[in-house]
Amino acid sequence: MKKKTNILLIYTGGTIGMVKDYKTGALKAFNFDELVKNIPELKQLDCNLRGVSFDDPIDSSNMNPHYWAVIASIIEEHYEDNDGFVVLHGSDTMSYSASALSFMLENLQKPVIFTGSQLPIGDLRTDAKENLITSIEIAALQKKGKPVLQEVGLYFEYKLYRGNRTTKINAEHFEAFDSLNYPPLVESGVHLKVHHNYLIKKVTKNKSLQVHKKMDNRVAILKLFPGINQNVLQSVLAIPDLKALILETYGAGNAPMDEWFLNAIKKSVENGLHIINVTQCSGGSVFMGHYETSEKLREMQLVNGKDITTEAAVTKAMYLLGTGVPDKLFKTIFETPLRGEMV
């Protein structure tokens, strides 16, 4: 007889875990028993479900590296006893959290799936049931006794994406997320269609999970815009103790050619600031040197963000700084795909 898989639900907060108090109309956070009461279908799933919750569930706008470490610790603590993990999370910062956890969980060989909803579970038209049930089903998928998925994913509205490739694109639609530079890993229709060739291939056999909880938040994002002035640039570059700057450039990695702009960037790089060139387009890749407007940045040794999302760039920078990567290796390691986050 096939043994049932054990799936752990981790509730951090967010709309998905809200239940409407019909007397007052207010939304309140549920406990695990209430969730099962609201979704009786969970009992039909062919797996053993257990739940843990943050002591004080948070709105995802309050998410930060401390809470990422809490999620990572919960997974570490329950890793041996479970075959998969489903993290219930508010949608606003879910792409950041999924990206962060992908870096923090090294040698992950089990699924960690982030999901949430646009409407609360108790709502008549909720998207929470489908998102949660299918996330659990995907987390429970096994082949020859091993989990099919061995990475951090994000499931929303019939599609499972690689977590560190996602971006929230809509505040109202049920299709709230997209992964513009990488195809879905699993699509949910009448059957679950797994695209095996897109999954991370594990070459590291029997390496045990390593959890990195130290994320260094001495990072910033600067989005270029026509008319950006010298004071704005200088004030960002002069942030005390700043270690990494995500520079959101135009198109394929292009920036203004003004002397003051290039000089300020050059000086900061020479002073040891890691500046990562990431496109502000939703999809596509940085290709430094393709135009004259990016050739200068390449000559200055800016880090090439390639097709990474801003969310993954921020969390990867925090992760590399947190693990104490030497300055002279930062650029090389950042430009190397670690968890399938870039080409």
mmCIF file of C-alpha atoms in Angstrom, residues 10-340:
data_model
loop_
_atom_site.group_PDB
_atom_site.id
_atom_site.type_symbol
_atom_site.label_atom_id
_atom_site.label_comp_id
_atom_site.label_asym_id
_atom_site.label_seq_id
_atom_site.Cartn_x
_atom_site.Cartn_y
_atom_site.Cartn_z
ATOM 1 C CA ILE A 10 2.723 27.215 7.105
ATOM 2 C CA TYR A 11 0.435 30.182 7.632
ATOM 3 C CA THR A 12 2.217 33.557 7.716
ATOM 4 C CA GLY A 13 -0.817 35.791 7.209
ATOM 5 C CA GLY A 14 -2.540 37.355 4.228
ATOM 6 C CA THR A 15 -5.987 37.314 2.671
ATOM 7 C CA ILE A 16 -6.075 33.536 2.152
ATOM 8 C CA GLY A 17 -6.206 32.946 5.893
ATOM 9 C CA MET A 18 -8.919 35.434 6.613
ATOM 10 C CA VAL A 19 -12.381 34.287 7.555
ATOM 11 C CA LYS A 20 -15.316 36.666 7.458
ATOM 12 C CA ASP A 21 -17.077 37.173 10.733
ATOM 13 C CA TYR A 22 -20.619 37.250 9.352
ATOM 14 C CA LYS A 23 -21.969 39.096 12.399
ATOM 15 C CA THR A 24 -19.614 42.065 11.993
ATOM 16 C CA GLY A 25 -18.495 41.664 8.361
ATOM 17 C CA ALA A 26 -14.872 42.072 9.507
ATOM 18 C CA LEU A 27 -12.080 39.791 8.356
ATOM 19 C CA LYS A 28 -10.136 37.896 10.990
ATOM 20 C CA ALA A 29 -7.247 35.429 10.800
ATOM 21 C CA PHE A 30 -8.216 31.777 11.130
ATOM 22 C CA ASN A 31 -6.636 28.931 13.002
ATOM 23 C CA PHE A 32 -5.861 25.633 11.265
ATOM 24 C CA ASP A 33 -9.049 23.888 12.442
ATOM 25 C CA GLU A 34 -11.192 26.692 11.044
ATOM 26 C CA LEU A 35 -9.447 26.347 7.696
ATOM 27 C CA VAL A 36 -10.366 22.662 7.465
ATOM 28 C CA LYS A 37 -13.916 23.591 8.468
ATOM 29 C CA ASN A 38 -14.055 26.137 5.614
ATOM 30 C CA ILE A 39 -12.591 23.726 3.069
ATOM 31 C CA PRO A 40 -14.054 20.285 3.801
ATOM 32 C CA GLU A 41 -12.515 19.100 0.496
ATOM 33 C CA LEU A 42 -9.131 19.000 2.259
ATOM 34 C CA LYS A 43 -10.249 15.777 3.947
ATOM 35 C CA GLN A 44 -10.460 14.122 0.524
ATOM 36 C CA LEU A 45 -6.794 14.778 -0.270
ATOM 37 C CA ASP A 46 -4.614 11.706 -0.249
ATOM 38 C CA CYS A 47 -2.053 13.079 2.202
ATOM 39 C CA ASN A 48 -1.582 13.844 5.877
ATOM 40 C CA LEU A 49 -1.963 17.565 6.481
ATOM 41 C CA ARG A 50 -0.575 19.437 9.427
ATOM 42 C CA GLY A 51 -0.477 23.154 10.032
ATOM 43 C CA VAL A 52 1.727 25.663 11.811
ATOM 44 C CA SER A 53 1.089 29.355 12.009
ATOM 45 C CA PHE A 54 3.112 32.450 12.836
ATOM 46 C CA ASP A 55 2.387 33.342 16.459
ATOM 47 C CA ASP A 56 1.121 36.666 15.153
ATOM 48 C CA PRO A 57 0.148 36.391 11.463
ATOM 49 C CA ILE A 58 1.267 39.440 9.484
ATOM 50 C CA ASP A 59 0.081 41.435 6.521
ATOM 51 C CA SER A 60 2.586 40.695 3.776
ATOM 52 C CA SER A 61 3.408 44.418 3.518
ATOM 53 C CA ASN A 62 5.193 43.902 6.858
ATOM 54 C CA MET A 63 7.274 41.005 5.528
ATOM 55 C CA ASN A 64 11.033 41.331 6.061
ATOM 56 C CA PRO A 65 14.212 39.208 6.382
ATOM 57 C CA HIS A 66 13.425 38.393 10.024
ATOM 58 C CA TYR A 67 10.191 36.668 8.973
ATOM 59 C CA TRP A 68 11.938 34.920 6.066
ATOM 60 C CA ALA A 69 14.276 33.405 8.665
ATOM 61 C CA VAL A 70 11.237 32.305 10.687
ATOM 62 C CA ILE A 71 9.750 30.537 7.621
ATOM 63 C CA ALA A 72 13.139 28.954 6.855
ATOM 64 C CA SER A 73 13.458 27.775 10.486
ATOM 65 C CA ILE A 74 9.989 26.191 10.436
ATOM 66 C CA ILE A 75 10.910 24.289 7.246
ATOM 67 C CA GLU A 76 14.252 23.237 8.729
ATOM 68 C CA GLU A 77 12.630 22.044 11.956
ATOM 69 C CA HIS A 78 9.989 19.969 10.136
ATOM 70 C CA TYR A 79 12.049 18.978 7.083
ATOM 71 C CA GLU A 80 12.639 15.315 7.942
ATOM 72 C CA ASP A 81 9.021 14.581 8.902
ATOM 73 C CA ASN A 82 7.411 16.096 5.811
ATOM 74 C CA ASP A 83 7.447 15.455 2.068
ATOM 75 C CA GLY A 84 6.423 18.969 1.077
ATOM 76 C CA PHE A 85 5.548 22.425 2.377
ATOM 77 C CA VAL A 86 2.854 24.921 1.419
ATOM 78 C CA VAL A 87 3.381 28.483 2.629
ATOM 79 C CA LEU A 88 0.251 30.632 2.874
ATOM 80 C CA HIS A 89 1.291 34.210 2.334
ATOM 81 C CA GLY A 90 -0.174 37.584 1.380
ATOM 82 C CA SER A 91 0.200 38.200 -2.331
ATOM 83 C CA ASP A 92 1.758 41.688 -2.178
ATOM 84 C CA THR A 93 5.290 40.570 -1.287
ATOM 85 C CA MET A 94 4.972 36.877 -2.130
ATOM 86 C CA SER A 95 7.432 37.047 -5.049
ATOM 87 C CA TYR A 96 10.058 38.568 -2.754
ATOM 88 C CA SER A 97 9.544 35.868 -0.118
ATOM 89 C CA ALA A 98 9.543 33.004 -2.630
ATOM 90 C CA SER A 99 12.758 34.396 -4.134
ATOM 91 C CA ALA A 100 14.374 34.834 -0.713
ATOM 92 C CA LEU A 101 13.513 31.320 0.431
ATOM 93 C CA SER A 102 14.867 29.832 -2.797
ATOM 94 C CA PHE A 103 18.308 31.222 -1.880
ATOM 95 C CA MET A 104 18.064 30.518 1.851
ATOM 96 C CA LEU A 105 17.238 26.822 1.331
ATOM 97 C CA GLU A 106 20.355 25.321 -0.228
ATOM 98 C CA ASN A 107 20.227 21.695 -1.454
ATOM 99 C CA LEU A 108 16.427 21.724 -1.165
ATOM 100 C CA GLN A 109 15.057 18.377 -2.299
ATOM 101 C CA LYS A 110 11.415 18.838 -1.396
ATOM 102 C CA PRO A 111 8.716 21.209 -2.684
ATOM 103 C CA VAL A 112 8.109 24.517 -0.949
ATOM 104 C CA ILE A 113 5.071 26.128 -2.558
ATOM 105 C CA PHE A 114 3.923 29.661 -1.827
ATOM 106 C CA THR A 115 0.282 30.442 -2.426
ATOM 107 C CA GLY A 116 -2.390 32.882 -1.342
ATOM 108 C CA SER A 117 -5.533 34.443 -2.695
ATOM 109 C CA GLN A 118 -7.142 37.690 -3.771
ATOM 110 C CA LEU A 119 -10.356 36.938 -1.845
ATOM 111 C CA PRO A 120 -10.662 35.425 1.664
ATOM 112 C CA ILE A 121 -11.426 31.734 2.112
ATOM 113 C CA GLY A 122 -14.898 32.382 3.509
ATOM 114 C CA ASP A 123 -15.898 34.524 0.519
ATOM 115 C CA LEU A 124 -18.404 32.997 -1.860
ATOM 116 C CA ARG A 125 -16.289 33.657 -4.973
ATOM 117 C CA THR A 126 -12.956 32.967 -3.345
ATOM 118 C CA ASP A 127 -9.914 31.837 -5.328
ATOM 119 C CA ALA A 128 -8.400 30.503 -2.098
ATOM 120 C CA LYS A 129 -9.827 26.972 -2.315
ATOM 121 C CA GLU A 130 -8.438 26.166 -5.749
ATOM 122 C CA ASN A 131 -5.072 27.755 -4.992
ATOM 123 C CA LEU A 132 -4.690 25.906 -1.709
ATOM 124 C CA ILE A 133 -5.987 22.494 -2.809
ATOM 125 C CA THR A 134 -3.893 22.421 -5.982
ATOM 126 C CA SER A 135 -0.782 23.661 -4.145
ATOM 127 C CA ILE A 136 -1.149 20.770 -1.705
ATOM 128 C CA GLU A 137 -1.683 18.298 -4.551
ATOM 129 C CA ILE A 138 1.453 19.533 -6.348
ATOM 130 C CA ALA A 139 3.476 19.433 -3.109
ATOM 131 C CA ALA A 140 2.348 15.815 -2.661
ATOM 132 C CA LEU A 141 3.371 14.680 -6.182
ATOM 133 C CA GLN A 142 5.849 11.810 -6.030
ATOM 134 C CA LYS A 143 7.700 9.783 -8.627
ATOM 135 C CA LYS A 144 9.553 6.610 -7.595
ATOM 136 C CA GLY A 145 9.239 7.657 -3.974
ATOM 137 C CA LYS A 146 10.825 11.066 -4.537
ATOM 138 C CA PRO A 147 9.118 14.472 -4.749
ATOM 139 C CA VAL A 148 8.520 15.562 -8.355
ATOM 140 C CA LEU A 149 9.196 19.178 -7.429
ATOM 141 C CA GLN A 150 12.415 19.934 -5.551
ATOM 142 C CA GLU A 151 12.443 23.707 -5.500
ATOM 143 C CA VAL A 152 10.545 26.776 -4.285
ATOM 144 C CA GLY A 153 7.433 27.414 -6.385
ATOM 145 C CA LEU A 154 4.590 29.914 -6.413
ATOM 146 C CA TYR A 155 1.102 28.708 -7.307
ATOM 147 C CA PHE A 156 -1.681 31.061 -8.334
ATOM 148 C CA GLU A 157 -4.697 30.678 -10.608
ATOM 149 C CA TYR A 158 -3.966 27.345 -12.358
ATOM 150 C CA LYS A 159 -0.202 27.826 -12.747
ATOM 151 C CA LEU A 160 2.825 26.881 -10.707
ATOM 152 C CA TYR A 161 5.858 29.049 -11.433
ATOM 153 C CA ARG A 162 9.419 28.945 -10.162
ATOM 154 C CA GLY A 163 9.171 31.305 -7.199
ATOM 155 C CA ASN A 164 12.261 33.361 -7.983
ATOM 156 C CA ARG A 165 11.016 34.066 -11.523
ATOM 157 C CA THR A 166 7.711 35.626 -10.511
ATOM 158 C CA THR A 167 6.382 39.171 -10.220
ATOM 159 C CA LYS A 168 3.014 40.362 -8.993
ATOM 160 C CA ILE A 169 1.408 42.025 -12.012
ATOM 161 C CA ASN A 170 -2.141 42.758 -10.909
ATOM 162 C CA ALA A 171 -3.724 43.946 -7.667
ATOM 163 C CA GLU A 172 -7.268 42.868 -8.600
ATOM 164 C CA HIS A 173 -7.287 39.968 -11.050
ATOM 165 C CA PHE A 174 -7.191 36.373 -9.849
ATOM 166 C CA GLU A 175 -4.258 35.966 -12.242
ATOM 167 C CA ALA A 176 -2.120 38.124 -10.003
ATOM 168 C CA PHE A 177 1.330 36.770 -10.921
ATOM 169 C CA ASP A 178 3.390 36.141 -13.987
ATOM 170 C CA SER A 179 6.784 34.730 -14.859
ATOM 171 C CA LEU A 180 7.740 36.513 -18.038
ATOM 172 C CA ASN A 181 11.169 34.999 -18.548
ATOM 173 C CA TYR A 182 10.481 31.385 -17.601
ATOM 174 C CA PRO A 183 7.583 29.073 -18.463
ATOM 175 C CA PRO A 184 5.223 27.577 -15.841
ATOM 176 C CA LEU A 185 6.449 24.379 -14.163
ATOM 177 C CA VAL A 186 2.973 22.910 -13.707
ATOM 178 C CA GLU A 187 -0.391 23.801 -15.230
ATOM 179 C CA SER A 188 -3.651 22.775 -13.651
ATOM 180 C CA GLY A 189 -6.542 21.749 -15.865
ATOM 181 C CA VAL A 190 -8.563 18.549 -15.791
ATOM 182 C CA HIS A 191 -5.186 16.966 -15.014
ATOM 183 C CA LEU A 192 -2.026 18.401 -13.502
ATOM 184 C CA LYS A 193 0.386 18.852 -16.374
ATOM 185 C CA VAL A 194 3.987 18.814 -15.142
ATOM 186 C CA HIS A 195 6.586 20.259 -17.516
ATOM 187 C CA HIS A 196 9.452 18.052 -16.338
ATOM 188 C CA ASN A 197 12.027 19.636 -18.653
ATOM 189 C CA TYR A 198 11.554 23.014 -16.930
ATOM 190 C CA LEU A 199 12.086 21.716 -13.388
ATOM 191 C CA ILE A 200 15.384 22.157 -11.592
ATOM 192 C CA LYS A 201 17.454 19.025 -12.168
ATOM 193 C CA LYS A 202 19.131 17.926 -8.981
ATOM 194 C CA VAL A 203 22.669 16.723 -9.457
ATOM 195 C CA THR A 204 23.575 16.959 -5.794
ATOM 196 C CA LYS A 205 22.580 13.529 -4.542
ATOM 197 C CA ASN A 206 22.096 13.128 -0.786
ATOM 198 C CA LYS A 207 23.397 16.549 0.130
ATOM 199 C CA SER A 208 21.629 17.641 3.264
ATOM 200 C CA LEU A 209 19.560 20.798 3.437
ATOM 201 C CA GLN A 210 21.542 23.863 4.386
ATOM 202 C CA VAL A 211 19.547 26.776 5.712
ATOM 203 C CA HIS A 212 21.028 30.277 5.469
ATOM 204 C CA LYS A 213 19.191 32.606 7.797
ATOM 205 C CA LYS A 214 21.440 35.650 7.602
ATOM 206 C CA MET A 215 20.219 38.117 5.004
ATOM 207 C CA ASP A 216 22.038 41.446 4.816
ATOM 208 C CA ASN A 217 19.586 44.242 4.018
ATOM 209 C CA ARG A 218 22.161 46.916 3.158
ATOM 210 C CA VAL A 219 20.736 47.078 -0.348
ATOM 211 C CA ALA A 220 18.667 49.596 -2.314
ATOM 212 C CA ILE A 221 16.792 49.872 -5.599
ATOM 213 C CA LEU A 222 17.028 52.865 -7.927
ATOM 214 C CA LYS A 223 14.724 53.019 -10.921
ATOM 215 C CA LEU A 224 15.965 55.282 -13.708
ATOM 216 C CA PHE A 225 13.573 57.732 -15.332
ATOM 217 C CA PRO A 226 14.027 60.483 -17.919
ATOM 218 C CA GLY A 227 14.977 63.600 -15.984
ATOM 219 C CA ILE A 228 16.570 61.860 -12.986
ATOM 220 C CA ASN A 229 18.776 64.539 -11.459
ATOM 221 C CA GLN A 230 22.204 64.585 -9.922
ATOM 222 C CA ASN A 231 20.966 65.107 -6.345
ATOM 223 C CA VAL A 232 18.732 62.046 -6.481
ATOM 224 C CA LEU A 233 21.529 59.826 -7.782
ATOM 225 C CA GLN A 234 24.127 61.231 -5.383
ATOM 226 C CA SER A 235 21.875 60.846 -2.345
ATOM 227 C CA VAL A 236 21.192 57.164 -3.140
ATOM 228 C CA LEU A 237 24.849 56.399 -3.848
ATOM 229 C CA ALA A 238 25.830 58.179 -0.610
ATOM 230 C CA ILE A 239 23.596 56.038 1.661
ATOM 231 C CA PRO A 240 25.880 55.144 4.596
ATOM 232 C CA ASP A 241 27.151 51.552 4.536
ATOM 233 C CA LEU A 242 25.223 50.633 1.356
ATOM 234 C CA LYS A 243 26.673 47.415 -0.073
ATOM 235 C CA ALA A 244 24.573 46.685 -3.179
ATOM 236 C CA LEU A 245 22.372 48.766 -5.452
ATOM 237 C CA ILE A 246 19.868 47.309 -7.893
ATOM 238 C CA LEU A 247 19.872 49.758 -10.790
ATOM 239 C CA GLU A 248 16.692 49.379 -12.831
ATOM 240 C CA THR A 249 17.775 50.515 -16.284
ATOM 241 C CA TYR A 250 15.940 51.010 -19.577
ATOM 242 C CA GLY A 251 15.360 48.180 -22.058
ATOM 243 C CA ALA A 252 18.326 45.843 -22.427
ATOM 244 C CA GLY A 253 20.338 47.560 -19.698
ATOM 245 C CA ASN A 254 20.720 51.099 -21.011
ATOM 246 C CA ALA A 255 21.335 54.277 -19.029
ATOM 247 C CA PRO A 256 21.893 57.997 -19.729
ATOM 248 C CA MET A 257 25.264 59.019 -21.132
ATOM 249 C CA ASP A 258 25.552 62.254 -19.109
ATOM 250 C CA GLU A 259 29.043 62.751 -17.779
ATOM 251 C CA TRP A 260 27.838 63.404 -14.194
ATOM 252 C CA PHE A 261 25.806 60.199 -14.237
ATOM 253 C CA LEU A 262 28.609 57.958 -15.526
ATOM 254 C CA ASN A 263 31.197 59.553 -13.231
ATOM 255 C CA ALA A 264 29.045 59.039 -10.129
ATOM 256 C CA ILE A 265 28.419 55.381 -11.019
ATOM 257 C CA LYS A 266 32.111 54.778 -11.810
ATOM 258 C CA LYS A 267 33.259 56.338 -8.540
ATOM 259 C CA SER A 268 30.793 54.233 -6.493
ATOM 260 C CA VAL A 269 31.906 51.001 -8.162
ATOM 261 C CA GLU A 270 35.545 51.913 -7.502
ATOM 262 C CA ASN A 271 34.627 52.535 -3.847
ATOM 263 C CA GLY A 272 33.306 48.985 -3.580
ATOM 264 C CA LEU A 273 29.543 49.361 -4.142
ATOM 265 C CA HIS A 274 28.091 46.428 -6.065
ATOM 266 C CA ILE A 275 25.780 47.909 -8.698
ATOM 267 C CA ILE A 276 23.533 45.348 -10.383
ATOM 268 C CA ASN A 277 22.122 46.211 -13.791
ATOM 269 C CA VAL A 278 18.537 44.925 -14.037
ATOM 270 C CA THR A 279 15.983 45.855 -16.699
ATOM 271 C CA GLN A 280 12.894 47.778 -15.607
ATOM 272 C CA CYS A 281 10.918 45.972 -18.338
ATOM 273 C CA SER A 282 8.606 43.214 -17.110
ATOM 274 C CA GLY A 283 10.261 40.678 -19.394
ATOM 275 C CA GLY A 284 13.468 40.323 -21.333
ATOM 276 C CA SER A 285 17.104 40.559 -20.384
ATOM 277 C CA VAL A 286 19.985 42.955 -19.841
ATOM 278 C CA PHE A 287 22.495 42.701 -22.664
ATOM 279 C CA MET A 288 25.314 45.070 -21.817
ATOM 280 C CA GLY A 289 27.317 46.280 -24.771
ATOM 281 C CA HIS A 290 24.486 45.859 -27.268
ATOM 282 C CA TYR A 291 24.105 49.640 -27.416
ATOM 283 C CA GLU A 292 26.612 52.364 -26.653
ATOM 284 C CA THR A 293 24.384 53.397 -23.736
ATOM 285 C CA SER A 294 25.158 50.132 -21.946
ATOM 286 C CA GLU A 295 28.715 49.552 -23.172
ATOM 287 C CA LYS A 296 29.967 52.214 -20.723
ATOM 288 C CA LEU A 297 28.270 50.370 -17.826
ATOM 289 C CA ARG A 298 29.911 47.128 -18.899
ATOM 290 C CA GLU A 299 33.322 48.787 -18.957
ATOM 291 C CA MET A 300 32.705 49.968 -15.400
ATOM 292 C CA GLN A 301 32.202 46.361 -14.288
ATOM 293 C CA LEU A 302 28.544 46.668 -13.324
ATOM 294 C CA VAL A 303 27.060 43.325 -12.350
ATOM 295 C CA ASN A 304 25.047 41.896 -15.251
ATOM 296 C CA GLY A 305 21.574 41.052 -13.932
ATOM 297 C CA LYS A 306 20.698 39.287 -17.217
ATOM 298 C CA ASP A 307 17.020 38.238 -17.070
ATOM 299 C CA ILE A 308 16.641 38.267 -13.269
ATOM 300 C CA THR A 309 13.560 39.918 -11.708
ATOM 301 C CA THR A 310 14.037 42.852 -9.347
ATOM 302 C CA GLU A 311 12.568 40.714 -6.535
ATOM 303 C CA ALA A 312 15.138 37.969 -7.093
ATOM 304 C CA ALA A 313 17.958 40.503 -7.540
ATOM 305 C CA VAL A 314 17.232 42.150 -4.175
ATOM 306 C CA THR A 315 17.005 38.859 -2.299
ATOM 307 C CA LYS A 316 20.027 37.321 -4.059
ATOM 308 C CA ALA A 317 22.102 40.380 -3.122
ATOM 309 C CA MET A 318 20.918 40.114 0.509
ATOM 310 C CA TYR A 319 21.750 36.401 0.502
ATOM 311 C CA LEU A 320 25.256 36.801 -0.973
ATOM 312 C CA LEU A 321 26.079 39.659 1.383
ATOM 313 C CA GLY A 322 24.656 37.676 4.302
ATOM 314 C CA THR A 323 26.786 34.632 3.542
ATOM 315 C CA GLY A 324 29.863 36.839 3.482
ATOM 316 C CA VAL A 325 30.848 36.382 -0.158
ATOM 317 C CA PRO A 326 34.177 38.214 -0.696
ATOM 318 C CA ASP A 327 33.787 41.492 -2.620
ATOM 319 C CA LYS A 328 36.009 40.336 -5.468
ATOM 320 C CA LEU A 329 33.798 37.262 -6.047
ATOM 321 C CA PHE A 330 30.433 39.001 -5.693
ATOM 322 C CA LYS A 331 30.048 39.885 -9.386
ATOM 323 C CA THR A 332 31.023 36.404 -10.628
ATOM 324 C CA ILE A 333 28.726 34.615 -8.177
ATOM 325 C CA PHE A 334 25.824 37.003 -8.753
ATOM 326 C CA GLU A 335 26.061 36.433 -12.520
ATOM 327 C CA THR A 336 25.926 32.653 -11.956
ATOM 328 C CA PRO A 337 22.494 30.986 -11.695
ATOM 329 C CA LEU A 338 22.255 29.471 -8.206
ATOM 330 C CA ARG A 339 18.589 28.382 -8.024
ATOM 331 C CA GLY A 340 17.377 28.746 -11.613
#
